[in-house]
mmCIF file with all atom_site columns, C-alpha atoms in Angstrom:
data_model
loop_
_atom_site.group_PDB
_atom_site.id
_atom_site.type_symbol
_atom_site.label_atom_id
_atom_site.label_alt_id
_atom_site.label_comp_id
_atom_site.label_asym_id
_atom_site.label_entity_id
_atom_site.label_seq_id
_atom_site.pdbx_PDB_ins_code
_atom_site.Cartn_x
_atom_site.Cartn_y
_atom_site.Cartn_z
_atom_site.occupancy
_atom_site.B_iso_or_equiv
_atom_site.pdbx_formal_charge
_atom_site.auth_seq_id
_atom_site.auth_comp_id
_atom_site.auth_asym_id
_atom_site.auth_atom_id
_atom_site.pdbx_PDB_model_num
ATOM 1  C CA . MET A 1 1  ? 4.693   5.468   -2.554  1.00 94.00 ? 8  MET A CA 1
ATOM 2  C CA . ARG A 1 2  ? 7.619   4.550   -0.350  1.00 93.00 ? 9  ARG A CA 1
ATOM 3  C CA . TRP A 1 3  ? 11.025  6.173   -0.118  1.00 91.00 ? 10 TRP A CA 1
ATOM 4  C CA . TYR A 1 4  ? 13.877  4.305   1.541   1.00 90.00 ? 11 TYR A CA 1
ATOM 5  C CA . LEU A 1 5  ? 17.053  5.437   3.303   1.00 86.00 ? 12 LEU A CA 1
ATOM 6  C CA . GLU A 1 6  ? 19.166  2.653   1.765   1.00 81.00 ? 13 GLU A CA 1
ATOM 7  C CA . PRO A 1 7  ? 19.132  1.032   -1.674  1.00 81.00 ? 14 PRO A CA 1
ATOM 8  C CA . ASP A 1 8  ? 18.405  -2.387  -0.087  1.00 80.00 ? 15 ASP A CA 1
ATOM 9  C CA . LYS A 1 9  ? 14.947  -1.080  0.982   1.00 77.00 ? 16 LYS A CA 1
ATOM 10 C CA . ARG A 1 10 ? 15.281  -1.969  4.669   1.00 81.00 ? 17 ARG A CA 1
ATOM 11 C CA . THR A 1 11 ? 14.488  1.365   6.335   1.00 85.00 ? 18 THR A CA 1
ATOM 12 C CA . VAL A 1 12 ? 11.487  3.374   5.174   1.00 91.00 ? 19 VAL A CA 1
ATOM 13 C CA . GLU A 1 13 ? 12.125  7.118   5.130   1.00 93.00 ? 20 GLU A CA 1
ATOM 14 C CA . LYS A 1 14 ? 8.694   8.288   3.966   1.00 95.00 ? 21 LYS A CA 1
ATOM 15 C CA . ILE A 1 15 ? 5.320   6.889   2.818   1.00 97.00 ? 22 ILE A CA 1
ATOM 16 C CA . VAL A 1 16 ? 2.923   9.041   0.806   1.00 98.00 ? 23 VAL A CA 1
ATOM 17 C CA . CYS A 1 17 ? -0.599  7.968   -0.172  1.00 98.00 ? 24 CYS A CA 1
ATOM 18 C CA . ASN A 1 18 ? -0.663  7.563   -3.961  1.00 98.00 ? 25 ASN A CA 1
ATOM 19 C CA . GLN A 1 19 ? -4.317  8.685   -4.079  1.00 98.00 ? 26 GLN A CA 1
ATOM 20 C CA . CYS A 1 20 ? -4.489  11.850  -1.930  1.00 98.00 ? 27 CYS A CA 1
ATOM 21 C CA . GLY A 1 21 ? -0.780  12.672  -1.579  1.00 98.00 ? 28 GLY A CA 1
ATOM 22 C CA . ARG A 1 22 ? -0.832  12.813  2.223   1.00 98.00 ? 29 ARG A CA 1
ATOM 23 C CA . GLU A 1 23 ? 2.369   11.812  4.001   1.00 98.00 ? 30 GLU A CA 1
ATOM 24 C CA . LEU A 1 24 ? 1.729   9.064   6.549   1.00 98.00 ? 31 LEU A CA 1
ATOM 25 C CA . LYS A 1 25 ? 3.119   9.244   10.074  1.00 97.00 ? 32 LYS A CA 1
ATOM 26 C CA . LEU A 1 26 ? 6.384   7.322   10.619  1.00 95.00 ? 33 LEU A CA 1
ATOM 27 C CA . GLU A 1 27 ? 8.496   6.864   13.737  1.00 92.00 ? 34 GLU A CA 1
ATOM 28 C CA . ASN A 1 28 ? 11.918  5.221   13.394  1.00 87.00 ? 35 ASN A CA 1
ATOM 29 C CA . GLY A 1 29 ? 10.937  3.814   10.002  1.00 84.00 ? 36 GLY A CA 1
ATOM 30 C CA . ILE A 1 30 ? 7.707   2.237   11.329  1.00 89.00 ? 37 ILE A CA 1
ATOM 31 C CA . VAL A 1 31 ? 4.358   3.456   10.023  1.00 93.00 ? 38 VAL A CA 1
ATOM 32 C CA . GLN A 1 32 ? 2.083   4.637   12.849  1.00 96.00 ? 39 GLN A CA 1
ATOM 33 C CA . GLU A 1 33 ? -1.277  4.466   11.063  1.00 97.00 ? 40 GLU A CA 1
ATOM 34 C CA . GLY A 1 34 ? -3.247  2.234   8.733   1.00 96.00 ? 41 GLY A CA 1
ATOM 35 C CA . VAL A 1 35 ? -1.770  1.813   5.258   1.00 97.00 ? 42 VAL A CA 1
ATOM 36 C CA . PHE A 1 36 ? -2.613  -0.500  2.365   1.00 98.00 ? 43 PHE A CA 1
ATOM 37 C CA . LYS A 1 37 ? 0.308   -1.595  0.192   1.00 97.00 ? 44 LYS A CA 1
ATOM 38 C CA . GLY A 1 38 ? -0.859  -2.769  -3.212  1.00 97.00 ? 45 GLY A CA 1
ATOM 39 C CA . GLU A 1 39 ? 1.198   -4.706  -5.727  1.00 97.00 ? 46 GLU A CA 1
ATOM 40 C CA . ALA A 1 40 ? 0.185   -6.106  -9.103  1.00 96.00 ? 47 ALA A CA 1
ATOM 41 C CA . ARG A 1 41 ? 2.511   -8.263  -11.187 1.00 96.00 ? 48 ARG A CA 1
ATOM 42 C CA . TRP A 1 42 ? 1.211   -8.278  -14.737 1.00 95.00 ? 49 TRP A CA 1
ATOM 43 C CA . GLY A 1 43 ? 1.749   -11.308 -16.907 1.00 92.00 ? 50 GLY A CA 1
ATOM 44 C CA . TYR A 1 44 ? 0.801   -12.503 -20.336 1.00 91.00 ? 51 TYR A CA 1
ATOM 45 C CA . PHE A 1 45 ? -2.532  -11.536 -21.871 1.00 91.00 ? 52 PHE A CA 1
ATOM 46 C CA . SER A 1 46 ? -2.558  -8.091  -20.254 1.00 93.00 ? 53 SER A CA 1
ATOM 47 C CA . GLY A 1 47 ? -1.651  -4.719  -21.669 1.00 94.00 ? 54 GLY A CA 1
ATOM 48 C CA . LYS A 1 48 ? 1.096   -4.507  -19.036 1.00 94.00 ? 55 LYS A CA 1
ATOM 49 C CA . ASP A 1 49 ? 3.071   -7.711  -19.693 1.00 93.00 ? 56 ASP A CA 1
ATOM 50 C CA . GLY A 1 50 ? 6.145   -7.925  -17.462 1.00 94.00 ? 57 GLY A CA 1
ATOM 51 C CA . GLU A 1 51 ? 5.332   -4.835  -15.382 1.00 96.00 ? 58 GLU A CA 1
ATOM 52 C CA . THR A 1 52 ? 4.977   -4.643  -11.598 1.00 97.00 ? 59 THR A CA 1
ATOM 53 C CA . HIS A 1 53 ? 2.888   -1.797  -10.181 1.00 97.00 ? 60 HIS A CA 1
ATOM 54 C CA . THR A 1 54 ? 3.117   -0.856  -6.481  1.00 97.00 ? 61 THR A CA 1
ATOM 55 C CA . PHE A 1 55 ? 1.259   1.789   -4.503  1.00 98.00 ? 62 PHE A CA 1
ATOM 56 C CA . ASP A 1 56 ? 0.252   2.786   -0.979  1.00 98.00 ? 63 ASP A CA 1
ATOM 57 C CA . LEU A 1 57 ? -3.135  4.049   0.197   1.00 98.00 ? 64 LEU A CA 1
ATOM 58 C CA . CYS A 1 58 ? -3.953  5.734   3.500   1.00 98.00 ? 65 CYS A CA 1
ATOM 59 C CA . GLU A 1 59 ? -6.878  4.191   5.367   1.00 98.00 ? 66 GLU A CA 1
ATOM 60 C CA . ALA A 1 60 ? -9.354  6.874   4.235   1.00 98.00 ? 67 ALA A CA 1
ATOM 61 C CA . CYS A 1 61 ? -8.498  6.363   0.546   1.00 98.00 ? 68 CYS A CA 1
ATOM 62 C CA . TYR A 1 62 ? -8.640  2.574   0.967   1.00 98.00 ? 69 TYR A CA 1
ATOM 63 C CA . ASP A 1 63 ? -12.113 2.901   2.519   1.00 98.00 ? 70 ASP A CA 1
ATOM 64 C CA . ARG A 1 64 ? -13.294 5.078   -0.403  1.00 98.00 ? 71 ARG A CA 1
ATOM 65 C CA . LEU A 1 65 ? -11.917 2.545   -2.892  1.00 97.00 ? 72 LEU A CA 1
ATOM 66 C CA . ILE A 1 66 ? -13.602 -0.507  -1.393  1.00 97.00 ? 73 ILE A CA 1
ATOM 67 C CA . ARG A 1 67 ? -16.938 1.330   -1.050  1.00 97.00 ? 74 ARG A CA 1
ATOM 68 C CA . SER A 1 68 ? -16.942 1.544   -4.863  1.00 97.00 ? 75 SER A CA 1
ATOM 69 C CA . PHE A 1 69 ? -16.777 -2.271  -5.279  1.00 97.00 ? 76 PHE A CA 1
ATOM 70 C CA . GLN A 1 70 ? -19.805 -4.020  -6.786  1.00 98.00 ? 77 GLN A CA 1
ATOM 71 C CA . ILE A 1 71 ? -18.970 -7.065  -4.653  1.00 98.00 ? 78 ILE A CA 1
ATOM 72 C CA . PRO A 1 72 ? -17.795 -6.151  -1.134  1.00 96.00 ? 79 PRO A CA 1
ATOM 73 C CA . ALA A 1 73 ? -14.322 -7.125  0.026   1.00 96.00 ? 80 ALA A CA 1
ATOM 74 C CA . ALA A 1 74 ? -14.230 -10.168 2.294   1.00 96.00 ? 81 ALA A CA 1
ATOM 75 C CA . VAL A 1 75 ? -13.489 -9.164  5.902   1.00 95.00 ? 82 VAL A CA 1
ATOM 76 C CA . GLU A 1 76 ? -12.168 -11.517 8.590   1.00 94.00 ? 83 GLU A CA 1
ATOM 77 C CA . GLU A 1 77 ? -11.406 -10.709 12.224  1.00 92.00 ? 84 GLU A CA 1
ATOM 78 C CA . ASP A 1 78 ? -7.819  -11.416 13.317  1.00 87.00 ? 85 ASP A CA 1
ATOM 79 C CA . THR A 1 79 ? -7.429  -12.603 16.894  1.00 86.00 ? 86 THR A CA 1
ATOM 80 C CA . GLU A 1 80 ? -3.726  -11.743 17.049  1.00 83.00 ? 87 GLU A CA 1
ATOM 81 C CA . LEU A 1 81 ? -2.172  -8.565  15.714  1.00 72.00 ? 88 LEU A CA 1
ATOM 82 C CA . LEU A 1 82 ? 1.509   -8.574  14.857  1.00 65.00 ? 89 LEU A CA 1
#
C-alpha cells in the first residue's frame, strides 16, 4: 500500500507490503528495494465489476506467492535496468 505526500500522487511518502505489513525502505520518495506493484481492473462477468484493486508486495512475499503457482511465472533477463 502506498501513501503519498500530495493528492496528485507524485511523491511517495511510505510503501508497506500488503502481505506481511513491513515498511519498505524509501529515500527521497524512491524505493530502495524490490517491490511488486499489483493492479487489477475488474470488468464485466466478475464479482467485482467496476472495481480496481491495487497492492504492493515486498520481494520476499512476491517470491512466496509465485512459488505457489501451478504454472511458473515467465522470467526474462533485462539487459538494461532503468
